[in-house]
JSON list of C-alpha atoms in Angstrom, two decimals:
[
{"chain": "A", "resi": 1, "resn": "MET", "atom": "CA", "xyz": [83.13, 94.14, 114.69]},
{"chain": "A", "resi": 2, "resn": "ASN", "atom": "CA", "xyz": [82.70, 96.62, 117.49]},
{"chain": "A", "resi": 3, "resn": "ARG", "atom": "CA", "xyz": [81.37, 100.00, 116.29]},
{"chain": "A", "resi": 4, "resn": "ARG", "atom": "CA", "xyz": [83.78, 101.93, 118.54]},
{"chain": "A", "resi": 5, "resn": "ILE", "atom": "CA", "xyz": [86.70, 100.24, 116.82]},
{"chain": "A", "resi": 6, "resn": "LEU", "atom": "CA", "xyz": [85.25, 100.98, 113.37]},
{"chain": "A", "resi": 7, "resn": "TRP", "atom": "CA", "xyz": [84.74, 104.69, 114.20]},
{"chain": "A", "resi": 8, "resn": "GLY", "atom": "CA", "xyz": [88.08, 104.99, 116.00]},
{"chain": "A", "resi": 9, "resn": "LEU", "atom": "CA", "xyz": [90.06, 103.54, 113.11]},
{"chain": "A", "resi": 10, "resn": "PRO", "atom": "CA", "xyz": [90.19, 106.74, 111.00]},
{"chain": "A", "resi": 11, "resn": "LEU", "atom": "CA", "xyz": [91.37, 108.68, 114.06]},
{"chain": "A", "resi": 12, "resn": "LEU", "atom": "CA", "xyz": [94.11, 106.13, 114.63]},
{"chain": "A", "resi": 13, "resn": "LEU", "atom": "CA", "xyz": [95.27, 106.35, 111.00]},
{"chain": "A", "resi": 14, "resn": "PHE", "atom": "CA", "xyz": [95.38, 110.16, 111.13]},
{"chain": "A", "resi": 15, "resn": "SER", "atom": "CA", "xyz": [97.25, 110.08, 114.46]},
{"chain": "A", "resi": 16, "resn": "LEU", "atom": "CA", "xyz": [100.02, 108.02, 112.84]},
{"chain": "A", "resi": 17, "resn": "TYR", "atom": "CA", "xyz": [100.63, 110.87, 110.41]},
{"chain": "A", "resi": 18, "resn": "PRO", "atom": "CA", "xyz": [104.16, 112.23, 110.98]},
{"chain": "A", "resi": 19, "resn": "ILE", "atom": "CA", "xyz": [103.96, 115.88, 112.01]},
{"chain": "A", "resi": 20, "resn": "ASN", "atom": "CA", "xyz": [107.45, 116.74, 110.78]},
{"chain": "A", "resi": 21, "resn": "GLY", "atom": "CA", "xyz": [107.12, 114.88, 107.49]},
{"chain": "A", "resi": 22, "resn": "HIS", "atom": "CA", "xyz": [106.71, 116.65, 104.17]},
{"chain": "A", "resi": 23, "resn": "ALA", "atom": "CA", "xyz": [103.03, 115.90, 103.81]},
{"chain": "A", "resi": 24, "resn": "GLN", "atom": "CA", "xyz": [101.03, 116.93, 100.82]},
{"chain": "A", "resi": 25, "resn": "ALA", "atom": "CA", "xyz": [97.52, 117.81, 101.98]},
{"chain": "A", "resi": 26, "resn": "LYS", "atom": "CA", "xyz": [95.53, 116.43, 99.09]},
{"chain": "A", "resi": 27, "resn": "LEU", "atom": "CA", "xyz": [91.85, 115.63, 99.01]},
{"chain": "A", "resi": 28, "resn": "ALA", "atom": "CA", "xyz": [90.12, 113.89, 96.13]},
{"chain": "A", "resi": 29, "resn": "ILE", "atom": "CA", "xyz": [86.57, 112.64, 95.68]},
{"chain": "A", "resi": 30, "resn": "TYR", "atom": "CA", "xyz": [85.58, 110.01, 93.15]},
{"chain": "A", "resi": 31, "resn": "GLY", "atom": "CA", "xyz": [82.70, 108.10, 91.68]},
{"chain": "A", "resi": 32, "resn": "THR", "atom": "CA", "xyz": [82.72, 105.05, 89.43]},
{"chain": "A", "resi": 33, "resn": "VAL", "atom": "CA", "xyz": [80.23, 102.78, 87.68]},
{"chain": "A", "resi": 34, "resn": "GLY", "atom": "CA", "xyz": [80.84, 99.20, 86.64]},
{"chain": "A", "resi": 35, "resn": "GLY", "atom": "CA", "xyz": [80.01, 95.64, 87.57]},
{"chain": "A", "resi": 36, "resn": "GLU", "atom": "CA", "xyz": [80.13, 93.52, 90.69]},
{"chain": "A", "resi": 37, "resn": "LYS", "atom": "CA", "xyz": [80.02, 89.75, 91.18]},
{"chain": "A", "resi": 38, "resn": "SER", "atom": "CA", "xyz": [78.86, 89.00, 94.70]},
{"chain": "A", "resi": 39, "resn": "GLY", "atom": "CA", "xyz": [80.10, 85.41, 94.86]},
{"chain": "A", "resi": 40, "resn": "LEU", "atom": "CA", "xyz": [76.66, 84.17, 95.89]},
{"chain": "A", "resi": 41, "resn": "PRO", "atom": "CA", "xyz": [75.35, 81.02, 94.15]},
{"chain": "A", "resi": 42, "resn": "ASN", "atom": "CA", "xyz": [73.33, 81.72, 91.00]},
{"chain": "A", "resi": 43, "resn": "GLN", "atom": "CA", "xyz": [74.30, 85.41, 91.03]},
{"chain": "A", "resi": 44, "resn": "ASP", "atom": "CA", "xyz": [75.91, 86.86, 87.92]},
{"chain": "A", "resi": 45, "resn": "TRP", "atom": "CA", "xyz": [77.57, 90.26, 87.45]},
{"chain": "A", "resi": 46, "resn": "THR", "atom": "CA", "xyz": [75.32, 93.20, 88.40]},
{"chain": "A", "resi": 47, "resn": "VAL", "atom": "CA", "xyz": [75.61, 96.96, 87.91]},
{"chain": "A", "resi": 48, "resn": "ALA", "atom": "CA", "xyz": [77.46, 98.60, 90.79]},
{"chain": "A", "resi": 49, "resn": "GLY", "atom": "CA", "xyz": [78.70, 102.02, 91.79]},
{"chain": "A", "resi": 50, "resn": "THR", "atom": "CA", "xyz": [81.48, 103.23, 94.04]},
{"chain": "A", "resi": 51, "resn": "PHE", "atom": "CA", "xyz": [81.86, 106.64, 95.64]},
{"chain": "A", "resi": 52, "resn": "GLY", "atom": "CA", "xyz": [84.43, 107.88, 98.09]},
{"chain": "A", "resi": 53, "resn": "PHE", "atom": "CA", "xyz": [87.36, 110.10, 98.87]},
{"chain": "A", "resi": 54, "resn": "TYR", "atom": "CA", "xyz": [91.02, 109.85, 99.71]},
{"chain": "A", "resi": 55, "resn": "TYR", "atom": "CA", "xyz": [93.18, 112.19, 101.73]},
{"chain": "A", "resi": 56, "resn": "GLY", "atom": "CA", "xyz": [96.90, 112.42, 101.05]},
{"chain": "A", "resi": 57, "resn": "LEU", "atom": "CA", "xyz": [99.09, 111.95, 104.11]},
{"chain": "A", "resi": 58, "resn": "LEU", "atom": "CA", "xyz": [102.61, 111.74, 102.75]},
{"chain": "A", "resi": 59, "resn": "HIS", "atom": "CA", "xyz": [104.36, 112.41, 99.45]},
{"chain": "A", "resi": 60, "resn": "VAL", "atom": "CA", "xyz": [107.79, 110.79, 98.99]},
{"chain": "A", "resi": 61, "resn": "GLY", "atom": "CA", "xyz": [109.28, 111.12, 95.51]},
{"chain": "A", "resi": 62, "resn": "PRO", "atom": "CA", "xyz": [106.84, 109.54, 93.04]},
{"chain": "A", "resi": 63, "resn": "ILE", "atom": "CA", "xyz": [104.88, 107.78, 95.82]},
{"chain": "A", "resi": 64, "resn": "ASP", "atom": "CA", "xyz": [101.75, 109.17, 97.49]},
{"chain": "A", "resi": 65, "resn": "LEU", "atom": "CA", "xyz": [100.42, 107.57, 100.68]},
{"chain": "A", "resi": 66, "resn": "SER", "atom": "CA", "xyz": [96.78, 108.27, 101.53]},
{"chain": "A", "resi": 67, "resn": "VAL", "atom": "CA", "xyz": [93.76, 107.08, 103.48]},
{"chain": "A", "resi": 68, "resn": "ASP", "atom": "CA", "xyz": [90.81, 105.98, 101.32]},
{"chain": "A", "resi": 69, "resn": "ALA", "atom": "CA", "xyz": [87.17, 105.69, 102.41]},
{"chain": "A", "resi": 70, "resn": "ARG", "atom": "CA", "xyz": [84.57, 104.33, 100.01]},
{"chain": "A", "resi": 71, "resn": "GLY", "atom": "CA", "xyz": [81.07, 103.02, 99.68]},
{"chain": "A", "resi": 72, "resn": "ASP", "atom": "CA", "xyz": [80.21, 100.28, 97.21]},
{"chain": "A", "resi": 73, "resn": "LEU", "atom": "CA", "xyz": [76.58, 99.91, 96.16]},
{"chain": "A", "resi": 74, "resn": "SER", "atom": "CA", "xyz": [74.92, 97.20, 94.08]},
{"chain": "A", "resi": 75, "resn": "SER", "atom": "CA", "xyz": [71.67, 95.27, 94.09]},
{"chain": "A", "resi": 76, "resn": "ASN", "atom": "CA", "xyz": [73.29, 92.48, 96.17]},
{"chain": "A", "resi": 77, "resn": "ILE", "atom": "CA", "xyz": [75.87, 94.21, 98.39]},
{"chain": "A", "resi": 78, "resn": "ASN", "atom": "CA", "xyz": [76.33, 97.55, 100.14]},
{"chain": "A", "resi": 79, "resn": "SER", "atom": "CA", "xyz": [79.74, 98.15, 101.71]},
{"chain": "A", "resi": 80, "resn": "GLY", "atom": "CA", "xyz": [81.51, 100.84, 103.71]},
{"chain": "A", "resi": 81, "resn": "LEU", "atom": "CA", "xyz": [85.29, 100.40, 103.65]},
{"chain": "A", "resi": 82, "resn": "ILE", "atom": "CA", "xyz": [88.40, 102.35, 104.72]},
{"chain": "A", "resi": 83, "resn": "GLY", "atom": "CA", "xyz": [92.14, 101.75, 104.58]},
{"chain": "A", "resi": 84, "resn": "PRO", "atom": "CA", "xyz": [95.58, 102.75, 103.33]},
{"chain": "A", "resi": 85, "resn": "ARG", "atom": "CA", "xyz": [96.25, 103.66, 99.70]},
{"chain": "A", "resi": 86, "resn": "ALA", "atom": "CA", "xyz": [99.58, 103.89, 97.86]},
{"chain": "A", "resi": 87, "resn": "ALA", "atom": "CA", "xyz": [99.90, 105.46, 94.40]},
{"chain": "A", "resi": 88, "resn": "VAL", "atom": "CA", "xyz": [102.89, 105.93, 92.12]},
{"chain": "A", "resi": 89, "resn": "LYS", "atom": "CA", "xyz": [103.07, 108.82, 89.67]},
{"chain": "A", "resi": 90, "resn": "LEU", "atom": "CA", "xyz": [104.95, 107.63, 86.62]},
{"chain": "A", "resi": 91, "resn": "PRO", "atom": "CA", "xyz": [107.48, 110.06, 85.13]},
{"chain": "A", "resi": 92, "resn": "ILE", "atom": "CA", "xyz": [106.73, 111.65, 81.75]},
{"chain": "A", "resi": 93, "resn": "ILE", "atom": "CA", "xyz": [103.36, 109.91, 81.14]},
{"chain": "A", "resi": 94, "resn": "PRO", "atom": "CA", "xyz": [100.29, 111.00, 83.15]},
{"chain": "A", "resi": 95, "resn": "LEU", "atom": "CA", "xyz": [99.48, 107.57, 84.59]},
{"chain": "A", "resi": 96, "resn": "LYS", "atom": "CA", "xyz": [99.10, 106.80, 88.29]},
{"chain": "A", "resi": 97, "resn": "PRO", "atom": "CA", "xyz": [98.71, 103.12, 89.28]},
{"chain": "A", "resi": 98, "resn": "TYR", "atom": "CA", "xyz": [97.51, 102.56, 92.85]},
{"chain": "A", "resi": 99, "resn": "GLY", "atom": "CA", "xyz": [96.82, 99.81, 95.34]},
{"chain": "A", "resi": 100, "resn": "GLU", "atom": "CA", "xyz": [94.76, 99.66, 98.52]},
{"chain": "A", "resi": 101, "resn": "PHE", "atom": "CA", "xyz": [93.91, 97.32, 101.35]},
{"chain": "A", "resi": 102, "resn": "ILE", "atom": "CA", "xyz": [90.53, 98.38, 102.70]},
{"chain": "A", "resi": 103, "resn": "PHE", "atom": "CA", "xyz": [88.26, 96.88, 105.33]},
{"chain": "A", "resi": 104, "resn": "GLY", "atom": "CA", "xyz": [84.91, 97.58, 106.92]},
{"chain": "A", "resi": 105, "resn": "VAL", "atom": "CA", "xyz": [81.37, 96.24, 106.79]},
{"chain": "A", "resi": 106, "resn": "SER", "atom": "CA", "xyz": [79.32, 94.70, 103.96]},
{"chain": "A", "resi": 107, "resn": "THR", "atom": "CA", "xyz": [75.58, 94.14, 103.97]},
{"chain": "A", "resi": 108, "resn": "TYR", "atom": "CA", "xyz": [74.04, 91.50, 101.71]},
{"chain": "A", "resi": 109, "resn": "SER", "atom": "CA", "xyz": [70.42, 91.66, 100.65]},
{"chain": "A", "resi": 110, "resn": "ARG", "atom": "CA", "xyz": [70.41, 87.86, 100.65]},
{"chain": "A", "resi": 111, "resn": "THR", "atom": "CA", "xyz": [73.24, 85.47, 101.59]},
{"chain": "A", "resi": 112, "resn": "ALA", "atom": "CA", "xyz": [74.13, 82.01, 100.34]},
{"chain": "A", "resi": 113, "resn": "ALA", "atom": "CA", "xyz": [72.33, 80.57, 103.40]},
{"chain": "A", "resi": 114, "resn": "GLY", "atom": "CA", "xyz": [69.18, 82.49, 102.46]},
{"chain": "A", "resi": 115, "resn": "LEU", "atom": "CA", "xyz": [69.51, 85.01, 105.29]},
{"chain": "A", "resi": 116, "resn": "LYS", "atom": "CA", "xyz": [68.11, 88.42, 104.48]},
{"chain": "A", "resi": 117, "resn": "ASP", "atom": "CA", "xyz": [69.96, 91.67, 105.33]},
{"chain": "A", "resi": 118, "resn": "SER", "atom": "CA", "xyz": [73.05, 90.01, 106.75]},
{"chain": "A", "resi": 119, "resn": "ASN", "atom": "CA", "xyz": [76.09, 92.18, 107.55]},
{"chain": "A", "resi": 120, "resn": "ASP", "atom": "CA", "xyz": [79.57, 91.50, 108.86]},
{"chain": "A", "resi": 121, "resn": "PHE", "atom": "CA", "xyz": [83.29, 92.29, 108.51]},
{"chain": "A", "resi": 122, "resn": "ALA", "atom": "CA", "xyz": [84.69, 92.54, 104.98]},
{"chain": "A", "resi": 123, "resn": "TYR", "atom": "CA", "xyz": [88.03, 93.36, 103.40]},
{"chain": "A", "resi": 124, "resn": "ARG", "atom": "CA", "xyz": [89.22, 93.97, 99.86]},
{"chain": "A", "resi": 125, "resn": "TYR", "atom": "CA", "xyz": [92.37, 94.37, 97.84]},
{"chain": "A", "resi": 126, "resn": "VAL", "atom": "CA", "xyz": [92.08, 97.12, 95.25]},
{"chain": "A", "resi": 127, "resn": "LEU", "atom": "CA", "xyz": [94.23, 97.81, 92.18]},
{"chain": "A", "resi": 128, "resn": "GLY", "atom": "CA", "xyz": [93.60, 100.62, 89.75]},
{"chain": "A", "resi": 129, "resn": "LEU", "atom": "CA", "xyz": [94.90, 103.11, 87.24]},
{"chain": "A", "resi": 130, "resn": "ASP", "atom": "CA", "xyz": [94.15, 106.84, 87.02]},
{"chain": "A", "resi": 131, "resn": "THR", "atom": "CA", "xyz": [95.18, 109.23, 84.24]},
{"chain": "A", "resi": 132, "resn": "THR", "atom": "CA", "xyz": [94.97, 113.02, 84.20]},
{"chain": "A", "resi": 133, "resn": "ILE", "atom": "CA", "xyz": [92.53, 114.46, 81.63]},
{"chain": "A", "resi": 134, "resn": "LEU", "atom": "CA", "xyz": [92.30, 118.05, 82.96]},
{"chain": "A", "resi": 135, "resn": "PRO", "atom": "CA", "xyz": [94.34, 119.92, 85.62]},
{"chain": "A", "resi": 136, "resn": "HIS", "atom": "CA", "xyz": [92.21, 118.73, 88.59]},
{"chain": "A", "resi": 137, "resn": "ILE", "atom": "CA", "xyz": [90.28, 115.89, 86.97]},
{"chain": "A", "resi": 138, "resn": "ASP", "atom": "CA", "xyz": [91.45, 112.31, 86.52]},
{"chain": "A", "resi": 139, "resn": "TRP", "atom": "CA", "xyz": [89.81, 109.49, 84.62]},
{"chain": "A", "resi": 140, "resn": "ARG", "atom": "CA", "xyz": [89.78, 106.36, 86.75]},
{"chain": "A", "resi": 141, "resn": "VAL", "atom": "CA", "xyz": [90.51, 104.02, 83.83]},
{"chain": "A", "resi": 142, "resn": "ALA", "atom": "CA", "xyz": [90.03, 100.87, 85.89]},
{"chain": "A", "resi": 143, "resn": "ASP", "atom": "CA", "xyz": [89.36, 100.06, 89.53]},
{"chain": "A", "resi": 144, "resn": "PHE", "atom": "CA", "xyz": [89.40, 96.33, 90.32]},
{"chain": "A", "resi": 145, "resn": "SER", "atom": "CA", "xyz": [88.75, 94.93, 93.77]},
{"chain": "A", "resi": 146, "resn": "TYR", "atom": "CA", "xyz": [88.78, 91.41, 95.15]},
{"chain": "A", "resi": 147, "resn": "GLY", "atom": "CA", "xyz": [87.62, 90.68, 98.65]},
{"chain": "A", "resi": 148, "resn": "ILE", "atom": "CA", "xyz": [86.15, 88.44, 101.30]},
{"chain": "A", "resi": 149, "resn": "ASN", "atom": "CA", "xyz": [82.80, 89.08, 102.98]},
{"chain": "A", "resi": 150, "resn": "ASN", "atom": "CA", "xyz": [82.18, 87.16, 106.20]},
{"chain": "A", "resi": 151, "resn": "SER", "atom": "CA", "xyz": [78.46, 87.98, 106.12]},
{"chain": "A", "resi": 152, "resn": "ALA", "atom": "CA", "xyz": [77.92, 85.57, 103.23]},
{"chain": "A", "resi": 153, "resn": "ASN", "atom": "CA", "xyz": [79.97, 82.55, 104.32]},
{"chain": "A", "resi": 154, "resn": "GLY", "atom": "CA", "xyz": [83.24, 84.10, 103.17]},
{"chain": "A", "resi": 155, "resn": "THR", "atom": "CA", "xyz": [82.16, 84.74, 99.59]},
{"chain": "A", "resi": 156, "resn": "HIS", "atom": "CA", "xyz": [84.67, 86.27, 97.21]},
{"chain": "A", "resi": 157, "resn": "VAL", "atom": "CA", "xyz": [83.32, 89.52, 95.79]},
{"chain": "A", "resi": 158, "resn": "LYS", "atom": "CA", "xyz": [84.85, 91.09, 92.67]},
{"chain": "A", "resi": 159, "resn": "THR", "atom": "CA", "xyz": [84.23, 94.56, 91.23]},
{"chain": "A", "resi": 160, "resn": "LEU", "atom": "CA", "xyz": [85.44, 96.27, 88.07]},
{"chain": "A", "resi": 161, "resn": "SER", "atom": "CA", "xyz": [84.57, 99.90, 87.43]},
{"chain": "A", "resi": 162, "resn": "SER", "atom": "CA", "xyz": [85.60, 103.17, 85.75]},
{"chain": "A", "resi": 163, "resn": "GLY", "atom": "CA", "xyz": [84.83, 106.79, 86.60]},
{"chain": "A", "resi": 164, "resn": "LEU", "atom": "CA", "xyz": [86.07, 110.26, 87.49]},
{"chain": "A", "resi": 165, "resn": "VAL", "atom": "CA", "xyz": [88.28, 111.69, 90.25]},
{"chain": "A", "resi": 166, "resn": "LEU", "atom": "CA", "xyz": [88.14, 115.36, 91.31]},
{"chain": "A", "resi": 167, "resn": "ARG", "atom": "CA", "xyz": [91.35, 116.50, 93.04]},
{"chain": "A", "resi": 168, "resn": "PHE", "atom": "CA", "xyz": [91.48, 119.56, 95.33]}
]
């Protein structure tokens, strides 16, 4: 994927932001720890971490629309991904399920074909659940992602993690 396109994508997403909309400027940073299955032959689940941030673009009723950017790190895969995020704040109970479609680049330390340091386009579907534990701190109860990485012959990577979210 062309680097200009990858760097221009966040600018495009922010330019689509409606100026007259009732936007809720909301920034949050997060970090999680869990496991990742790379999809490579003879590779089991490994310890993985995710860090990133999301920026709220629009708040409509119980729905928040944001842009999420994250990095996923494990012994097999390093990824940089960005994309839209939608979350729903449930009434009465402090739970916020969310979903994302993120895309970017993944780098494998070794691919199924035996290539070392291979990188290419990747995308993932993410589903998760946050709950408020303090006024500006959420516990990311679960963050599950499923995706395709072209750099390793289209392997199906899966991650499951838990962590903290700091909201500003």
